[in-house]
Short mmCIF file of C-alpha atoms in Angstrom, two decimals:
data_model
loop_
_atom_site.label_atom_id
_atom_site.label_comp_id
_atom_site.label_asym_id
_atom_site.label_seq_id
_atom_site.Cartn_x
_atom_site.Cartn_y
_atom_site.Cartn_z
CA MET Q 1337 -3.05 -23.39 0.93
CA PHE Q 1338 -2.97 -20.85 3.37
CA ILE Q 1339 -4.21 -17.42 3.91
CA ASP Q 1340 -2.64 -14.54 5.64
CA GLN Q 1341 -5.32 -11.76 5.06
CA VAL Q 1342 -4.98 -7.44 6.89
CA ASN Q 1343 -7.31 -4.92 7.04
CA ILE Q 1344 -5.24 -1.03 5.71
CA HIS Q 1345 -5.69 2.99 5.76
CA VAL Q 1346 -4.16 4.14 2.14
CA ARG Q 1347 -4.65 7.46 0.62
CA SER Q 1348 -2.95 9.06 -2.33
CA GLY Q 1349 -1.91 13.19 -2.61
CA LYS Q 1350 -3.68 15.77 -2.87
CA GLY Q 1351 -2.74 18.48 -5.55
CA GLY Q 1352 -1.23 21.71 -4.72
CA ASP Q 1353 -3.95 24.68 -4.80
CA GLY Q 1354 -2.95 27.06 -7.85
CA MET Q 1355 -1.61 30.75 -6.63
CA VAL Q 1356 -2.48 34.10 -7.23
CA HIS Q 1357 0.86 36.19 -7.83
CA PHE Q 1358 1.84 39.99 -10.19
CA ARG Q 1359 4.53 40.40 -11.76
CA ARG Q 1360 6.43 43.18 -10.16
CA GLU Q 1361 10.01 43.61 -11.47
CA LYS Q 1362 11.86 47.19 -11.63
CA PHE Q 1363 11.33 48.67 -15.06
CA VAL Q 1364 9.21 45.99 -16.38
CA PRO Q 1365 5.81 47.73 -16.64
CA LEU Q 1366 2.30 46.19 -16.50
CA GLY Q 1367 3.86 43.05 -14.68
CA GLY Q 1368 0.49 40.89 -14.37
CA PRO Q 1369 -0.45 38.40 -12.83
CA ASP Q 1370 2.08 35.22 -13.37
CA GLY Q 1371 0.66 32.90 -10.57
CA GLY Q 1372 2.44 29.02 -10.28
CA ASP Q 1373 0.01 25.87 -10.60
CA GLY Q 1374 0.28 24.08 -8.08
CA GLY Q 1375 1.74 21.29 -8.67
CA ARG Q 1376 -0.05 16.86 -8.85
CA GLY Q 1377 -0.52 14.34 -5.73
CA GLY Q 1378 1.21 11.30 -5.14
CA ASN Q 1379 -0.63 8.42 -6.39
CA LEU Q 1380 -1.56 5.53 -3.91
CA ILE Q 1381 -0.31 1.92 -6.11
CA PHE Q 1382 0.61 -1.99 -4.93
CA GLU Q 1383 4.01 -4.12 -6.32
CA VAL Q 1384 4.84 -6.77 -6.52
CA LYS Q 1385 7.73 -8.00 -4.30
CA ALA Q 1386 9.07 -11.23 -5.59
CA THR Q 1387 11.58 -11.90 -2.40
CA LEU Q 1388 8.09 -10.87 0.48
CA ASN Q 1389 6.13 -13.80 1.24
CA THR Q 1390 3.65 -13.13 4.47
CA LEU Q 1391 1.79 -9.43 5.15
CA SER Q 1392 3.63 -9.55 7.97
CA ALA Q 1393 4.18 -5.74 7.73
CA PHE Q 1394 1.02 -4.76 7.38
CA ARG Q 1395 0.17 -5.20 11.26
CA GLN Q 1396 3.29 -3.26 12.26
CA ASN Q 1397 2.14 0.08 9.92
CA GLU Q 1398 -2.49 0.24 9.36
CA LYS Q 1399 -1.85 3.58 7.07
CA PHE Q 1400 0.02 4.75 4.28
CA ALA Q 1401 -0.45 8.32 2.22
CA ALA Q 1402 1.39 9.45 -0.57
CA ASP Q 1403 3.02 12.84 -0.84
CA ASP Q 1404 0.80 16.19 -1.36
CA GLY Q 1405 1.60 18.45 -4.07
CA LYS Q 1406 3.65 21.72 -3.31
CA LYS Q 1407 2.14 25.40 -4.49
CA TRP Q 1408 4.86 27.45 -6.23
CA ARG Q 1409 5.18 31.34 -6.53
CA ARG Q 1410 5.09 32.53 -9.86
CA LEU Q 1411 4.52 31.26 -13.47
CA PRO Q 1412 6.56 29.68 -15.88
CA LYS Q 1413 7.64 26.76 -13.33
CA THR Q 1414 4.73 24.43 -11.32
CA GLY Q 1415 5.13 23.09 -7.47
CA ARG Q 1416 6.49 20.06 -7.40
CA GLY Q 1417 4.21 17.07 -7.98
CA GLY Q 1418 3.71 14.68 -4.74
CA LYS Q 1419 5.85 11.35 -4.47
CA ASP Q 1420 3.82 8.87 -5.07
CA ARG Q 1421 3.98 5.77 -2.39
CA ILE Q 1422 4.47 2.17 -3.84
CA ILE Q 1423 3.85 -0.71 -1.18
CA PRO Q 1424 5.42 -3.64 -1.47
CA VAL Q 1425 3.62 -6.42 -1.59
CA PRO Q 1426 4.04 -10.80 -2.23
CA PRO Q 1427 3.42 -13.09 -5.13
CA GLY Q 1428 -0.33 -13.95 -4.96
CA THR Q 1429 -2.04 -10.57 -3.25
CA VAL Q 1430 -5.31 -10.34 -3.63
CA ILE Q 1431 -6.98 -6.69 -2.83
CA TYR Q 1432 -10.27 -5.27 -1.89
CA ASP Q 1433 -12.42 -2.54 -0.97
CA ALA Q 1434 -13.14 -2.60 2.61
CA GLU Q 1435 -15.96 -0.85 2.50
CA THR Q 1436 -18.10 -2.21 -0.72
CA GLY Q 1437 -16.60 -6.42 -0.85
CA VAL Q 1438 -15.87 -5.48 -4.58
CA LEU Q 1439 -11.79 -7.18 -5.82
CA LEU Q 1440 -9.14 -3.97 -7.64
CA GLY Q 1441 -6.63 -6.73 -8.14
CA ASP Q 1442 -4.48 -9.87 -8.69
CA LEU Q 1443 -1.41 -9.51 -8.12
CA THR Q 1444 0.95 -12.55 -9.24
CA THR Q 1445 3.42 -10.98 -10.53
CA PRO Q 1446 6.73 -9.21 -9.67
CA GLY Q 1447 7.23 -6.22 -11.62
CA GLN Q 1448 2.87 -5.70 -11.49
CA GLN Q 1449 0.62 -2.19 -9.81
CA LEU Q 1450 -2.55 -2.29 -8.84
CA LEU Q 1451 -2.90 2.42 -9.15
CA VAL Q 1452 -5.67 1.94 -5.93
CA CYS Q 1453 -5.38 6.18 -4.81
CA LYS Q 1454 -4.84 8.56 -7.71
CA GLY Q 1455 -3.40 12.03 -6.31
CA GLY Q 1456 -5.14 15.15 -7.17
CA ARG Q 1457 -4.32 17.13 -9.82
CA GLY Q 1458 -3.35 20.57 -9.49
CA GLY Q 1459 -5.33 23.90 -9.06
CA LEU Q 1460 -4.13 26.65 -11.80
CA GLY Q 1461 -2.79 30.39 -10.52
CA ASN Q 1462 -4.61 32.78 -11.64
CA GLN Q 1463 -2.55 33.32 -15.22
CA HIS Q 1464 -5.02 31.37 -16.66
CA TYR Q 1465 -7.98 33.56 -15.43
CA ALA Q 1466 -6.92 36.68 -17.31
CA THR Q 1467 -8.88 38.18 -19.84
CA SER Q 1468 -8.82 40.73 -21.67
CA ARG Q 1469 -11.58 42.62 -19.54
CA ASN Q 1470 -10.33 40.89 -16.58
CA GLN Q 1471 -6.41 41.66 -16.91
CA ALA Q 1472 -6.04 41.35 -12.79
CA PRO Q 1473 -7.31 38.25 -12.05
CA ARG Q 1474 -7.02 36.90 -8.61
CA THR Q 1475 -8.56 34.50 -8.62
CA ALA Q 1476 -7.22 30.50 -7.98
CA GLU Q 1477 -8.06 26.86 -8.45
CA ARG Q 1478 -7.55 24.42 -5.24
CA GLY Q 1479 -5.59 21.14 -6.19
CA GLU Q 1480 -8.61 18.63 -6.26
CA PRO Q 1481 -8.31 16.33 -3.06
CA HIS Q 1482 -6.85 12.93 -2.32
CA GLU Q 1483 -8.80 9.40 -2.35
CA GLU Q 1484 -8.30 7.37 0.03
CA LYS Q 1485 -9.67 3.58 0.80
CA MET Q 1486 -10.07 1.17 2.98
CA ILE Q 1487 -8.59 -1.62 1.96
CA ARG Q 1488 -7.95 -5.49 3.01
CA LEU Q 1489 -4.66 -7.67 1.80
CA GLU Q 1490 -5.77 -11.47 1.48
CA LEU Q 1491 -2.83 -13.16 0.35
CA LYS Q 1492 -3.02 -16.94 -0.60
CA LEU Q 1493 0.41 -18.81 0.99
CA ILE Q 1494 1.43 -21.37 0.16
CA ALA Q 1495 4.12 -23.16 2.47
CA ASP Q 1496 7.76 -23.65 1.57
CA ILE Q 1497 8.73 -25.93 4.18
CA GLY Q 1498 6.19 -28.54 5.87
CA ILE Q 1499 6.82 -30.44 8.41
CA ILE Q 1500 4.99 -34.04 8.64
CA GLY Q 1501 5.07 -37.05 11.35
CA LEU Q 1502 4.66 -38.93 13.96
CA PRO Q 1503 1.72 -37.20 16.53
CA ASN Q 1504 3.94 -36.01 19.59
CA ALA Q 1505 7.02 -35.92 17.92
CA GLY Q 1506 7.96 -32.23 17.91
CA LYS Q 1507 6.57 -31.21 15.16
CA SER Q 1508 5.63 -27.76 16.62
CA THR Q 1509 7.81 -27.72 19.28
CA LEU Q 1510 9.89 -27.19 15.91
CA LEU Q 1511 7.87 -24.50 14.53
CA GLY Q 1512 7.63 -22.21 17.17
CA ALA Q 1513 11.59 -22.21 17.72
CA LEU Q 1514 12.57 -21.78 14.03
CA THR Q 1515 9.97 -19.21 14.08
CA ASN Q 1516 7.72 -16.58 16.17
CA ALA Q 1517 4.45 -18.84 15.75
CA LYS Q 1518 3.09 -19.60 19.09
CA PRO Q 1519 1.86 -23.17 17.87
CA LYS Q 1520 -0.25 -25.22 21.10
CA ILE Q 1521 2.71 -27.36 22.57
CA GLY Q 1522 0.61 -30.35 24.59
CA ASP Q 1523 2.06 -34.03 25.64
CA TYR Q 1524 -0.53 -36.29 24.02
CA PRO Q 1525 -1.10 -36.64 20.57
CA PHE Q 1526 -2.98 -35.35 18.05
CA THR Q 1527 -1.76 -31.86 19.88
CA THR Q 1528 -1.99 -30.20 15.66
CA LEU Q 1529 -5.74 -30.49 14.57
CA GLU Q 1530 -4.64 -28.02 11.89
CA PRO Q 1531 -1.96 -26.48 10.31
CA ASN Q 1532 -0.28 -24.31 11.77
CA LEU Q 1533 2.27 -21.19 10.22
CA GLY Q 1534 5.20 -19.22 10.74
CA VAL Q 1535 7.23 -17.68 9.13
CA ALA Q 1536 11.73 -16.94 9.45
CA ASN Q 1537 13.13 -14.38 8.43
CA ILE Q 1538 16.39 -15.48 6.57
CA ASP Q 1539 17.76 -12.19 6.48
CA ASP Q 1540 16.43 -8.34 5.39
CA ASP Q 1541 14.35 -9.25 2.22
CA THR Q 1542 14.44 -13.48 2.60
CA THR Q 1543 11.32 -15.58 5.05
CA VAL Q 1544 10.89 -19.15 4.91
CA VAL Q 1545 7.02 -20.09 5.64
CA MET Q 1546 6.46 -23.03 7.24
CA ALA Q 1547 4.32 -25.43 8.48
CA ASP Q 1548 3.03 -27.71 11.24
CA ILE Q 1549 1.19 -30.30 9.50
CA PRO Q 1550 -1.29 -32.51 11.47
CA GLY Q 1551 0.35 -35.54 12.49
CA LEU Q 1552 0.37 -39.35 10.09
CA ILE Q 1553 -0.44 -41.67 10.49
CA GLU Q 1554 -0.80 -45.14 8.68
CA GLY Q 1555 -4.07 -45.81 7.94
CA ALA Q 1556 -4.63 -42.27 8.16
CA ALA Q 1557 -6.57 -42.28 4.58
CA GLU Q 1558 -8.85 -44.33 5.54
CA GLY Q 1559 -10.22 -42.58 8.67
CA ALA Q 1560 -7.45 -43.29 11.85
CA GLY Q 1561 -5.91 -40.76 13.84
CA LEU Q 1562 -7.45 -36.53 13.00
CA GLY Q 1563 -8.85 -38.74 9.15
CA PRO Q 1564 -8.10 -37.05 5.83
#
């Protein structure tokens, strides 16, 4: 089993602000407050995707954010809610708070989801603050702020394909040819002292994890070569 690890910054969406607005319509006396409510901020969610088996996508993008909620001028409508950000991860991904080390979730089953940052609630418009003594309130509520965290993702990998053979048989060369891995290659036995991991892209959604295993010779279990 191999472990791949990456740190990323995640943020949910801020709630939209409530609005201060008053009805002003022709032939309608006594308009009154009708400021719209703000929309809910989007949640940030991790979801297991069965076709993934590496964290390589996170090495090119280290910041992820959900959409903020929007304002809306007047009731009965409210502001548009922010779209949730769903981040696909491979099965076997363990998620930690990078700053505290607290375990947030262990994602193993395809389709399983984990809410990491909850979107902020939208603020109330001035219509909600009207009373018999204050019939024209000029007060509205701001949307709740977003949540943000530094997250550590750890992936427990079991290689799909293991390349085994005698020392100096070309295992590392094969791994380098089929993947983007850069294993140490030399013209002497036991160049590979520990397993090297490489990822071969089959198509846009499917990858295969390959492992270059240190050379095996007869008697390894008794300590010959690199030993057990």
